[in-house]
PDB file of C-alpha atoms in Angstrom:
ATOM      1  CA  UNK A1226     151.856 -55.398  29.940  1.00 91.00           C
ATOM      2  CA  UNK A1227     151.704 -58.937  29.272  1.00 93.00           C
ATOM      3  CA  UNK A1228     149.689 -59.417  32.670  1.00 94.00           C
ATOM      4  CA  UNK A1229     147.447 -56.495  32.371  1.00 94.00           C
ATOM      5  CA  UNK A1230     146.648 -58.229  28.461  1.00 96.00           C
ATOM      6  CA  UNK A1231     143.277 -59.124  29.618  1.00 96.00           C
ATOM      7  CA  UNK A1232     142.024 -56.076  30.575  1.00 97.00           C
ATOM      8  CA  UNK A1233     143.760 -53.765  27.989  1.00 97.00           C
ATOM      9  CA  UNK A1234     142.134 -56.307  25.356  1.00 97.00           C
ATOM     10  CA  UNK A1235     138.761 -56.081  27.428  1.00 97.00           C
ATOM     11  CA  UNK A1236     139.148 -51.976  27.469  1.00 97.00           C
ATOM     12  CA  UNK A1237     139.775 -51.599  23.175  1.00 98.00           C
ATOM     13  CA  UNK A1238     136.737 -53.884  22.681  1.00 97.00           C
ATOM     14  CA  UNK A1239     134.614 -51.868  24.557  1.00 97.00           C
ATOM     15  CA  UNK A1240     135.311 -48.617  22.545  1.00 97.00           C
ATOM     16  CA  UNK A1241     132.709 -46.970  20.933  1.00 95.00           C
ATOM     17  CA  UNK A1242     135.054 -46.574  17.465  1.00 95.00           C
ATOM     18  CA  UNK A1243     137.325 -49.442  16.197  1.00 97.00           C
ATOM     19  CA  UNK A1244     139.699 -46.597  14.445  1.00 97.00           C
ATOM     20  CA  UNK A1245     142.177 -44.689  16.431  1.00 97.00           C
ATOM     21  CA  UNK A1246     144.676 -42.442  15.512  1.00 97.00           C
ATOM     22  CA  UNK A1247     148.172 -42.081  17.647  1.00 97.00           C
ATOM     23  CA  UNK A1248     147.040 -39.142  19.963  1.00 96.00           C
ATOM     24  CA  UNK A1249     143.635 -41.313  21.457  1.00 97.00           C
ATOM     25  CA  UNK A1250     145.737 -44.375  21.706  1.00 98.00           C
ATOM     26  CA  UNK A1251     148.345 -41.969  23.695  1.00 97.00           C
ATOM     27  CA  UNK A1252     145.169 -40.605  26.026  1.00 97.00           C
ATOM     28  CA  UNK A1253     144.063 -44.413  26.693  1.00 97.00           C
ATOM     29  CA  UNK A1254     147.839 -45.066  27.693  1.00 97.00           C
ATOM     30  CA  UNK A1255     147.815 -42.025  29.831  1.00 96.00           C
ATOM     31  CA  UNK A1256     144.231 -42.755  31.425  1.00 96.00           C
ATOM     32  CA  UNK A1257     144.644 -46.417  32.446  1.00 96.00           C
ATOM     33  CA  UNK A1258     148.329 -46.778  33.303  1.00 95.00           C
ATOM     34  CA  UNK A1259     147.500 -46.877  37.245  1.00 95.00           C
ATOM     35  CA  UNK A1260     144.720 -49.399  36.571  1.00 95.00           C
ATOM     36  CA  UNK A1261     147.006 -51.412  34.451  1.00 96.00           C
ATOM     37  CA  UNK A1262     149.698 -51.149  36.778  1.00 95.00           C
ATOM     38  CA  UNK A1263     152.319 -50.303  33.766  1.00 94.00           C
ATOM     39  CA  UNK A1264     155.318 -48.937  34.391  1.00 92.00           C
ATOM     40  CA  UNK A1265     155.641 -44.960  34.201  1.00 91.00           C
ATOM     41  CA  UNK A1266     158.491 -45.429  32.268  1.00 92.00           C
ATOM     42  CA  UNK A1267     156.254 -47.456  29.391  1.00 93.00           C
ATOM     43  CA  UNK A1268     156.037 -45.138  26.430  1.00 96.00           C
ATOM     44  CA  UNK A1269     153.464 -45.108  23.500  1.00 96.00           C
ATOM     45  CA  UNK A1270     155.466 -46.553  20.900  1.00 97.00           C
ATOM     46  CA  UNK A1271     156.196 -49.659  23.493  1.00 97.00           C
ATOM     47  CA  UNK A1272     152.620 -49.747  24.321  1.00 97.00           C
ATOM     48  CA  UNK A1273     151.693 -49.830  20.127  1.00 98.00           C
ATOM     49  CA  UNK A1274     154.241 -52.359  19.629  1.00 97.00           C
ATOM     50  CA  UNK A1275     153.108 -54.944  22.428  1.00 97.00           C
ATOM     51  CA  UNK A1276     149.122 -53.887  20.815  1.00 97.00           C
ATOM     52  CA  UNK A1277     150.970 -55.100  17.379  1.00 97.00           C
ATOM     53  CA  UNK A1278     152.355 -58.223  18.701  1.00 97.00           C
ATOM     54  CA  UNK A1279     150.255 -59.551  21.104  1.00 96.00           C
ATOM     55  CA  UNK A1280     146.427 -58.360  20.003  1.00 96.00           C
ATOM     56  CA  UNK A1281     144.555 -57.296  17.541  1.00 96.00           C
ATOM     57  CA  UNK A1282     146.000 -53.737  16.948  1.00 98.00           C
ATOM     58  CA  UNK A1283     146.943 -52.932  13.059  1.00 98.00           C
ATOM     59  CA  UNK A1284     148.204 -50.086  12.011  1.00 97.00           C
ATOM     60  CA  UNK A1285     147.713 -47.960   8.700  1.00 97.00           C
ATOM     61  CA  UNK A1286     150.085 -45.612   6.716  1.00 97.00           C
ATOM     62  CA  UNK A1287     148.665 -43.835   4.211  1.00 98.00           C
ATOM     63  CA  UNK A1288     151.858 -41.083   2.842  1.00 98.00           C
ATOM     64  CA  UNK A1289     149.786 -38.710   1.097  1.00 98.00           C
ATOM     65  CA  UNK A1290     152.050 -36.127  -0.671  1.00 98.00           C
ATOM     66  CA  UNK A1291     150.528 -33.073   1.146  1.00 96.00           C
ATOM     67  CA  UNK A1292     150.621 -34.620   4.310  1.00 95.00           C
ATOM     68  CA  UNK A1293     150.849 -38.185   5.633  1.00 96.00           C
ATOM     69  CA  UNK A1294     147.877 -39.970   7.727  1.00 97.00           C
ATOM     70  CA  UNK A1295     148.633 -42.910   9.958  1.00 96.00           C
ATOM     71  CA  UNK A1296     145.817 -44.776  12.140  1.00 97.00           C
ATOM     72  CA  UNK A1297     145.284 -47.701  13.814  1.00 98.00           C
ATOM     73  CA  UNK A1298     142.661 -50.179  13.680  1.00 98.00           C
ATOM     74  CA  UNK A1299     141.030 -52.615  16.473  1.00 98.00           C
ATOM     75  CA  UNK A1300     140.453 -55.958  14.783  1.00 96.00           C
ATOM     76  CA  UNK A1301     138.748 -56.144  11.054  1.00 94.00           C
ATOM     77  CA  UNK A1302     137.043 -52.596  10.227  1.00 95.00           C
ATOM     78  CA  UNK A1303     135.978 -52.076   6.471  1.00 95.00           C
ATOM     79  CA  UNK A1304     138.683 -50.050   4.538  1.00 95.00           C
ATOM     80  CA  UNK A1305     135.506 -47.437   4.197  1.00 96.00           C
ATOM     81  CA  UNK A1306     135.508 -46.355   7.788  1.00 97.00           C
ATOM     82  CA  UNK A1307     138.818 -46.637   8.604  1.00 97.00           C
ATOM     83  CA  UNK A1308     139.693 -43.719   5.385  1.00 97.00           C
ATOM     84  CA  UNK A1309     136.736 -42.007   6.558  1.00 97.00           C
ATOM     85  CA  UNK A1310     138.518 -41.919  10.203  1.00 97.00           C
ATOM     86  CA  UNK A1311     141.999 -40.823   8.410  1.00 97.00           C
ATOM     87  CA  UNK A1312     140.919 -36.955   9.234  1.00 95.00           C
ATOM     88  CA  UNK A1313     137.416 -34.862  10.594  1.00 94.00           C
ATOM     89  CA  UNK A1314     134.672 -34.554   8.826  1.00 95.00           C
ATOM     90  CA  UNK A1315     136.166 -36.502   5.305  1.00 98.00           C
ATOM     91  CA  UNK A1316     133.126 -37.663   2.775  1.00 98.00           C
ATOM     92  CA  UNK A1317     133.251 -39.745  -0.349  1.00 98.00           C
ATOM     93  CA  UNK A1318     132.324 -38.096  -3.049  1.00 98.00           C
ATOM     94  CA  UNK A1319     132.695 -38.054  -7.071  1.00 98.00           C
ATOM     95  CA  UNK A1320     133.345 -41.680  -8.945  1.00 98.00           C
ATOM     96  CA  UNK A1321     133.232 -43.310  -5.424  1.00 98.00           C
ATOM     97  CA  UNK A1322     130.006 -41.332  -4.384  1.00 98.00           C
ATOM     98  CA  UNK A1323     128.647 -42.552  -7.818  1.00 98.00           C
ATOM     99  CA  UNK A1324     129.359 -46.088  -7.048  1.00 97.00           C
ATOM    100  CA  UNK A1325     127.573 -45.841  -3.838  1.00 97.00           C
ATOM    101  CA  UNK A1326     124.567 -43.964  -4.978  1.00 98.00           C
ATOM    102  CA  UNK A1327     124.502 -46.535  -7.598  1.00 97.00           C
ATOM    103  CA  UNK A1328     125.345 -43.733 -10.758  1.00 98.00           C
ATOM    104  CA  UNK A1329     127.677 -46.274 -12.779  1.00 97.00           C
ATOM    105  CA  UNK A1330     128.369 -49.665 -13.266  1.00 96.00           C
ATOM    106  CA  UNK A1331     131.959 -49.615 -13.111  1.00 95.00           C
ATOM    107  CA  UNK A1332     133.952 -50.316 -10.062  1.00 93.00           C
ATOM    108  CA  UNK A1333     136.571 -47.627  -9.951  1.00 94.00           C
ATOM    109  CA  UNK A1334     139.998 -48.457  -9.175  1.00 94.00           C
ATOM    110  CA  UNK A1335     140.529 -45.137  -7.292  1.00 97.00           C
ATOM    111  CA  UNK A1336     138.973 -43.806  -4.193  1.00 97.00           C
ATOM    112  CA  UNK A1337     137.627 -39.877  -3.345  1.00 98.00           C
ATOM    113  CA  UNK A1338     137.752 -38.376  -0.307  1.00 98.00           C
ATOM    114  CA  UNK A1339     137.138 -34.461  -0.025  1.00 98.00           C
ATOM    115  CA  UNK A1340     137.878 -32.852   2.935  1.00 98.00           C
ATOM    116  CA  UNK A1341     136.211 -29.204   3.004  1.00 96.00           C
ATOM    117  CA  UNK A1342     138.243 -26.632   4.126  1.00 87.00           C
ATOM    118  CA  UNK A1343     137.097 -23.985   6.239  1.00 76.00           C
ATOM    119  CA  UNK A1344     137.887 -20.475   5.204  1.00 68.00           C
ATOM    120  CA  UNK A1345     137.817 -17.331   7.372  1.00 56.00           C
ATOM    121  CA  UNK A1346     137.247 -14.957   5.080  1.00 58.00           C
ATOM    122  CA  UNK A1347     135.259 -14.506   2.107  1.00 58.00           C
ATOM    123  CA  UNK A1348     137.092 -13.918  -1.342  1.00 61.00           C
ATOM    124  CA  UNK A1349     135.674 -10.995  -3.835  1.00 64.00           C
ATOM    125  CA  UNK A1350     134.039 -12.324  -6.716  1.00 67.00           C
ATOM    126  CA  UNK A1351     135.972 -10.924  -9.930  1.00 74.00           C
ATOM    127  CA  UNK A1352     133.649 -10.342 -13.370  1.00 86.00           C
ATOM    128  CA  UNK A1353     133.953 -13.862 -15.404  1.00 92.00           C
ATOM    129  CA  UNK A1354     134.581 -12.847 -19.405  1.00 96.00           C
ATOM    130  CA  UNK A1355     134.649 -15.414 -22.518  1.00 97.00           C
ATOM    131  CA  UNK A1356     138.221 -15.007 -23.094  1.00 97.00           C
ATOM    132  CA  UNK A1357     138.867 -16.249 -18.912  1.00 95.00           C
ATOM    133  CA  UNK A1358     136.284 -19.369 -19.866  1.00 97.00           C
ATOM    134  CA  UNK A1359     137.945 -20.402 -23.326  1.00 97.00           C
ATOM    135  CA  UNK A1360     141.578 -19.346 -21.821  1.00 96.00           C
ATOM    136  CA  UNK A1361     140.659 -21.402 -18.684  1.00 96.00           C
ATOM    137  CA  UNK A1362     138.891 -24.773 -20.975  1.00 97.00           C
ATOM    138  CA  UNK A1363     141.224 -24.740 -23.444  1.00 95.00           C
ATOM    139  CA  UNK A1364     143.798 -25.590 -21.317  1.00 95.00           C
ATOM    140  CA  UNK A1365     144.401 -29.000 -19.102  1.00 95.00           C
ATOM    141  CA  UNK A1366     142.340 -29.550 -16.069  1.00 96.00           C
ATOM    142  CA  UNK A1367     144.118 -29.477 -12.655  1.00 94.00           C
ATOM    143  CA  UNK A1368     144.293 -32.898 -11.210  1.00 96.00           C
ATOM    144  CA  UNK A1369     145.174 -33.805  -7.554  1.00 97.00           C
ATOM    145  CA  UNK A1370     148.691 -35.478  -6.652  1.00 97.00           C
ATOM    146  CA  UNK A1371     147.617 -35.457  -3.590  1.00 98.00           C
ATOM    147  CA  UNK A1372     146.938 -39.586  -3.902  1.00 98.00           C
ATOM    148  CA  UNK A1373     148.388 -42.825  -2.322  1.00 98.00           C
ATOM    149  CA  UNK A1374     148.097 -46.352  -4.190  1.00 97.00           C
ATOM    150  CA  UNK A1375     146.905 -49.081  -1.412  1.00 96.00           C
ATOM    151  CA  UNK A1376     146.778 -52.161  -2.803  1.00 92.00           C
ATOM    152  CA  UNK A1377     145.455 -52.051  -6.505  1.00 93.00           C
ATOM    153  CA  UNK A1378     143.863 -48.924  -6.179  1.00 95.00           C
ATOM    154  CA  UNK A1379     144.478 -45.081  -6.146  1.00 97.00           C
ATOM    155  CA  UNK A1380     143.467 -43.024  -2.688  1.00 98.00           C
ATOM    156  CA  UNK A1381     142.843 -39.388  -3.826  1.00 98.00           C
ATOM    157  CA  UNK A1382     142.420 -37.144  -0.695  1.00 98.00           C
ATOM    158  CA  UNK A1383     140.880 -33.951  -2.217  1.00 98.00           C
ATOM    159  CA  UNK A1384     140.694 -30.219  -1.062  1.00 96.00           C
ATOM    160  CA  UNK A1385     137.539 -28.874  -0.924  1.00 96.00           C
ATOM    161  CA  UNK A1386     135.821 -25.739  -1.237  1.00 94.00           C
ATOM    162  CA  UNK A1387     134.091 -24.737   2.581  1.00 95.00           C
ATOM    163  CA  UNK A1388     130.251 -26.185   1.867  1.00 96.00           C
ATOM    164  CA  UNK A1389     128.966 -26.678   5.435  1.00 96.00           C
ATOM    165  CA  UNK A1390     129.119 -30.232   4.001  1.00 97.00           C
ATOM    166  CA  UNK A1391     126.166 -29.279   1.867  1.00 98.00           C
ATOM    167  CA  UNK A1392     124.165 -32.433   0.608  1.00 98.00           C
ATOM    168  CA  UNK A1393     126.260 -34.576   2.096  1.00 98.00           C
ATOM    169  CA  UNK A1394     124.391 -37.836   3.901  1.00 98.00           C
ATOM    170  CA  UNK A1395     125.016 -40.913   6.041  1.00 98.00           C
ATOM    171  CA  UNK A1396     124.029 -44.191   4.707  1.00 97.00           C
ATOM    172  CA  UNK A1397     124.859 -48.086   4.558  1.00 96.00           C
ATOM    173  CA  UNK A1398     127.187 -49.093   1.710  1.00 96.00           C
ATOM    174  CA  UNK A1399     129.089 -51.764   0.541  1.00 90.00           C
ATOM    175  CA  UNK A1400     132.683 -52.438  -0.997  1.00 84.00           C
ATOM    176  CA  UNK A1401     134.260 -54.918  -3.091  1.00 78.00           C
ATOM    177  CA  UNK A1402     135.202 -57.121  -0.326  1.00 77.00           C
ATOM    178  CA  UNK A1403     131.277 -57.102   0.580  1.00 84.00           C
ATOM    179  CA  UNK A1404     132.315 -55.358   3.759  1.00 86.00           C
ATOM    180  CA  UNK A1405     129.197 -53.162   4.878  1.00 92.00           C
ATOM    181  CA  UNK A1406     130.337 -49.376   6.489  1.00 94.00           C
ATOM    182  CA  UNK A1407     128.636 -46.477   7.736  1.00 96.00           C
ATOM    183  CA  UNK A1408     129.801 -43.442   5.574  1.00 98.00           C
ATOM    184  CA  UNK A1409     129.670 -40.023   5.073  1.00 98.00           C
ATOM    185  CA  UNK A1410     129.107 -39.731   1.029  1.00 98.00           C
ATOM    186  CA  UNK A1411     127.889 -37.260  -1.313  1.00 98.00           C
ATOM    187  CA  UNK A1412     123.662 -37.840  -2.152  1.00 98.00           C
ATOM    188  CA  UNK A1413     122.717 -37.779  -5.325  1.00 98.00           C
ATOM    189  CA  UNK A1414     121.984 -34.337  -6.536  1.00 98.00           C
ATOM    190  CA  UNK A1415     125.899 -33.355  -5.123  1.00 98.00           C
ATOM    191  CA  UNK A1416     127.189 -36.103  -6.555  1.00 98.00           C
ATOM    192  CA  UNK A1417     125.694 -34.890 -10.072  1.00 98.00           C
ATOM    193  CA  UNK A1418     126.682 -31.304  -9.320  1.00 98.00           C
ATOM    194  CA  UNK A1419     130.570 -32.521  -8.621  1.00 98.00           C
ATOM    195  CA  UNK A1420     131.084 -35.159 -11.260  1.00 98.00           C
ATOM    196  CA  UNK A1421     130.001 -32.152 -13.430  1.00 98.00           C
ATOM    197  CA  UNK A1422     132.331 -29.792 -12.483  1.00 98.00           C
ATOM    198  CA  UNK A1423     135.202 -32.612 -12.037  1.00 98.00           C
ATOM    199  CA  UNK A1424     134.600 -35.144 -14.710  1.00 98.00           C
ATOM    200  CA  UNK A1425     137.869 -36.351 -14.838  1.00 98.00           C
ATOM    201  CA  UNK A1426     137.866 -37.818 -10.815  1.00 98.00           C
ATOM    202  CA  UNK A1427     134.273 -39.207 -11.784  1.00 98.00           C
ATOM    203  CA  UNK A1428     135.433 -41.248 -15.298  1.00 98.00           C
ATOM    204  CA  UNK A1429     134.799 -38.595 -17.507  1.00 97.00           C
ATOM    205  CA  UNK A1430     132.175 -37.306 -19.354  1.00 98.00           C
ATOM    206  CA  UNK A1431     130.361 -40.350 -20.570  1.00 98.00           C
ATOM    207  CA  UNK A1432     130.333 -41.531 -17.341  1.00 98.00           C
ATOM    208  CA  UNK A1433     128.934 -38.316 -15.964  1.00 98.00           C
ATOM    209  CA  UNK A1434     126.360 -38.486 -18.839  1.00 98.00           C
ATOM    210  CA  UNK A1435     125.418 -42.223 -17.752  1.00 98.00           C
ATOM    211  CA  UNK A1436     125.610 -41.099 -14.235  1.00 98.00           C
ATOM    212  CA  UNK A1437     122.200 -38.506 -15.133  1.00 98.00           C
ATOM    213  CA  UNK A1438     120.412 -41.647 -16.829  1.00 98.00           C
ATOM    214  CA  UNK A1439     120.723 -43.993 -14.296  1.00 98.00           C
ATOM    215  CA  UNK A1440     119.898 -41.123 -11.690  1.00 98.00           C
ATOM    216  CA  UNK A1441     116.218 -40.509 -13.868  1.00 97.00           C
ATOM    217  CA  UNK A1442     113.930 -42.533 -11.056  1.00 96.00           C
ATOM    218  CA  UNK A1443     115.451 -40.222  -8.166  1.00 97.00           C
ATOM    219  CA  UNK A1444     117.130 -37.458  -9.007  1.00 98.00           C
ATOM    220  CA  UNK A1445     115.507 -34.121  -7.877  1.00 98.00           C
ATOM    221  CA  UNK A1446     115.950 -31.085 -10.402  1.00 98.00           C
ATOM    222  CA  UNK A1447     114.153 -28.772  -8.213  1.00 98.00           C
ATOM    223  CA  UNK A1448     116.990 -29.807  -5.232  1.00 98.00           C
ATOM    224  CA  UNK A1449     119.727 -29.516  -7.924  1.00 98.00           C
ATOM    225  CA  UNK A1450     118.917 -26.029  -8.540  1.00 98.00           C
ATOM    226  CA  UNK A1451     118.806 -25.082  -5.046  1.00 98.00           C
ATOM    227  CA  UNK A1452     121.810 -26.542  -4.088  1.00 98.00           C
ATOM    228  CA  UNK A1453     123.507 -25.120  -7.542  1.00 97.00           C
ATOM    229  CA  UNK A1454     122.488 -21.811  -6.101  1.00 97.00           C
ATOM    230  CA  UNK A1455     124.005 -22.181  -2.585  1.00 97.00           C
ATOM    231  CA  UNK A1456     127.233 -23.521  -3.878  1.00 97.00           C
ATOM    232  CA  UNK A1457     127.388 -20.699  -6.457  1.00 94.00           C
ATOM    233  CA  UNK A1458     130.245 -21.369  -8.757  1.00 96.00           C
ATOM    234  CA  UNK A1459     131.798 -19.094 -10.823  1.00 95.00           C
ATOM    235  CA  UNK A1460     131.373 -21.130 -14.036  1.00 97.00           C
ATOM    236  CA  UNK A1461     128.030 -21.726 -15.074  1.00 97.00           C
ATOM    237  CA  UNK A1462     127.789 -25.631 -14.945  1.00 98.00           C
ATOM    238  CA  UNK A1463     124.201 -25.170 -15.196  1.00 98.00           C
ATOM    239  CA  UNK A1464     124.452 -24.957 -18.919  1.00 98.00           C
ATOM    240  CA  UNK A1465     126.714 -28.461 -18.795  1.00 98.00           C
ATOM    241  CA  UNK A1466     123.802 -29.689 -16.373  1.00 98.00           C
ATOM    242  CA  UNK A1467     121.320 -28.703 -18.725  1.00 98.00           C
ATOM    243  CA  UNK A1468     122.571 -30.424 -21.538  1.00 98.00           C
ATOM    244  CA  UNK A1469     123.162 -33.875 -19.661  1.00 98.00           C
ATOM    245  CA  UNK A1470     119.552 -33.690 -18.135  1.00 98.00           C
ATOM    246  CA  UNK A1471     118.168 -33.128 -21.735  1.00 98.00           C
ATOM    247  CA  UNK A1472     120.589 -35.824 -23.168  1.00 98.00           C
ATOM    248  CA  UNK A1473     119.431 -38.478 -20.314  1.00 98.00           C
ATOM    249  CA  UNK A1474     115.829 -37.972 -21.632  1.00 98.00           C
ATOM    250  CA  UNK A1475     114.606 -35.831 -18.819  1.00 98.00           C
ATOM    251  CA  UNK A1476     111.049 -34.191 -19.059  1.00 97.00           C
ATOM    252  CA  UNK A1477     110.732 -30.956 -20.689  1.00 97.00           C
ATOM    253  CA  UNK A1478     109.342 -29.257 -17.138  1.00 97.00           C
ATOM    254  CA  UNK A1479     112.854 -30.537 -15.468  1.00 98.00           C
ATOM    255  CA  UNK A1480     114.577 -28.964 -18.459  1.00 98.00           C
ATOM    256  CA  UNK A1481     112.951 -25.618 -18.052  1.00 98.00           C
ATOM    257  CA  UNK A1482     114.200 -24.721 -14.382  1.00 97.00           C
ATOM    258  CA  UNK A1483     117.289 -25.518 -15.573  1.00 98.00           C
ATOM    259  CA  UNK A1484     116.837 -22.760 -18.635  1.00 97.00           C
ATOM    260  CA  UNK A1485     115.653 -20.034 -15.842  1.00 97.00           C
ATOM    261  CA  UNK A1486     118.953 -19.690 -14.978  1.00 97.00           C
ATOM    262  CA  UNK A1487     121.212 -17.102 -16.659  1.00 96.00           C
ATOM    263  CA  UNK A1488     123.115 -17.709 -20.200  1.00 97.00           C
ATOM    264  CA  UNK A1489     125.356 -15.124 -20.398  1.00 96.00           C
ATOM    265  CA  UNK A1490     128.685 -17.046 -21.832  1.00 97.00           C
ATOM    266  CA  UNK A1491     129.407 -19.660 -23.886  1.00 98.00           C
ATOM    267  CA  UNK A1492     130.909 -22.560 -21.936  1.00 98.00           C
ATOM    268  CA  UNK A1493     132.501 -25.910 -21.725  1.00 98.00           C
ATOM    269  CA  UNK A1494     131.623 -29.977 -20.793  1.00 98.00           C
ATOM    270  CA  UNK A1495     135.413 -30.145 -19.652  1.00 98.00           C
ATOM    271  CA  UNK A1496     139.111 -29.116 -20.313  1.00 98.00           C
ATOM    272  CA  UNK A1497     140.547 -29.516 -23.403  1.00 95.00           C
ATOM    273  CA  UNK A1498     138.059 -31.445 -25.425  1.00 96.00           C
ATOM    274  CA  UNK A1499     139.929 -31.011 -28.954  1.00 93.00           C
ATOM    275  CA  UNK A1500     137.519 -31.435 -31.558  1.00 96.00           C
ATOM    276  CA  UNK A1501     134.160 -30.102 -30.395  1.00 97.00           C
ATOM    277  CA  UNK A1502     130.585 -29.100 -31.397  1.00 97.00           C
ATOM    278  CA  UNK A1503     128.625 -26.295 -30.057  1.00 98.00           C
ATOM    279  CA  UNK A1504     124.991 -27.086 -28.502  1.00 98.00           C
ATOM    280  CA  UNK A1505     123.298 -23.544 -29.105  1.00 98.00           C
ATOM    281  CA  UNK A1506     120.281 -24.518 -26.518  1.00 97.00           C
ATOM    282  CA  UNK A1507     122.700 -24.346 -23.877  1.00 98.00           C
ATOM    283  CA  UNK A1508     125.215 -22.591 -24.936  1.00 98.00           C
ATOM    284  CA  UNK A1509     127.918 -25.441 -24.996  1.00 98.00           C
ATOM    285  CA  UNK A1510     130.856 -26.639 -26.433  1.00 98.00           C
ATOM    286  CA  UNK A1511     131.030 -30.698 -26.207  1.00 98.00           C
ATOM    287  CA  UNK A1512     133.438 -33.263 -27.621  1.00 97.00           C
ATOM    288  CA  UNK A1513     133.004 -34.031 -31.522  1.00 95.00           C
ATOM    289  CA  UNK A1514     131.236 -37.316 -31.450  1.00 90.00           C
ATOM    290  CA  UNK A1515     129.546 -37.165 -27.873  1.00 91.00           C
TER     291      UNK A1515
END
């Protein structure tokens, strides 16, 4: 290995992606041994451990509860990518897709990744009642454990509901490091529509409500709506949606599509608020003081 060094080093800098996980690295092995003149008996975890020593090969562990991820990276690559290589088809999305869409002016200490998964069949929509929404809000939400700490921050890798990736977009964005990636995050309308229906992975519910004021230049009510439609929750969020859009000072005629959807329950800003007050216009229960 040491002799072919030059030309293994020559091959990983020529790939198209800096990120690999175990199984391409294994292919590569398996596709330029005769080239390389390597030894048949040189196996993958020799290979990864001369990469280690000897070049610029670094590898990643991230032991995620549900299922541990492990990749490898080719030289510096931005922590973005190389989480957005952990599995296919992964976006960022709630506090983190707010921070890259530019919807607070925190800088979160944890990290969202959803990955969407596919289902075969479709499940039969049972009749919501008020007693299922006030037994339902009245009662914790359910948070992840599915997380990692890397360095001073949290790693939440999120199950999502099957989308077809709906208003999710590719664009340039920065982290704290000032490394630039290529990403896969939520635009602004979806990032809205989650961070309503998850405050507590987007910094809660002022933050949400901040998140609709600093969106006012941009956001698209009309694309909201739509994509409210297609994602077609059982809740009604709208109402919560409503009552943000109207607190963020939005116009009257953004307000209204909003109120063309269906009231039929009372409902909630988020789980177990305690003390509360109810917002008639949209039929909402809020926290006492909000």
């Amino acid at each position: 290995m040491q002799i072919a060094k030059a030309d293994i080093v020559s091959h990983f800098d020529g790939l198209s992606s800096h990120v690999l996980k175990l199984k391409e690295i294994r292919a590569i092995l398996a596709e330029q041994r005769g080239f390389w003149r390597l030894a048949q008996n040189t196996t993958s975890a020799q290979f990864i451990g001369f990469l280690e020593k000897h070049s610029k090969l670094k590898p990643y562990e991230f032991p995620f509860p549900q299922r541990g991820e492990k990749c490898y990276s080719w030289g510096e690559v931005p922590l973005l990518t190389i989480l957005l290589s952990l599995k296919k088809g992964l976006h960022f999305s709630h506090y983190t897709a707010m921070r890259m869409q530019g919807l607070t002016e925190q800088l979160p200490k944890s990290v969202y990744l959803t990955d969407e998964r596919t289902t075969s069949h479709p499940t039969e929509r049972e009749k919501l009642s008020q007693s299922d929404i006030d037994q339902a809000f009245n009662h914790p939400a359910r948070i992840s454990s599915n997380w990692v700490e890397y360095g001073d921050k949290k790693i939440y890798l999120l199950n999502g509901a099957d989308t077809g990736h709906l208003g999710v977009v590719v664009q340039q964005a920065t982290d704290e490091d000032g490394q630039e990636a290529q990403v896969r995050v939520t635009n602004v309308e979806r990032t809205l529509i989650d961070a309503t229906v998850k405050p507590m992975y987007a910094g809660g519910v002022f933050e949400v409500a901040k998140a609709f004021a600093l969106a006012s230049d941009r956001l698209s009510v009309n694309k909201l709506i739509a994509m409210l439609r297609k994602l077609d929750f059982v809740y009604p969020y709208h109402q919560a949606i409503g009552y943000y859009l109207e607190r963020a000072g939005y116009k009257s005629s953004q307000l209204d599509l909003v109120r063309r959807l269906p009231m039929e329950h009372d409902f909630y800003l988020a789980h177990e608020m305690g003390e509360t007050r109810y917002e008639p216009t949209w039929r909402l229960f809020v926290p006492n003081g909000f």
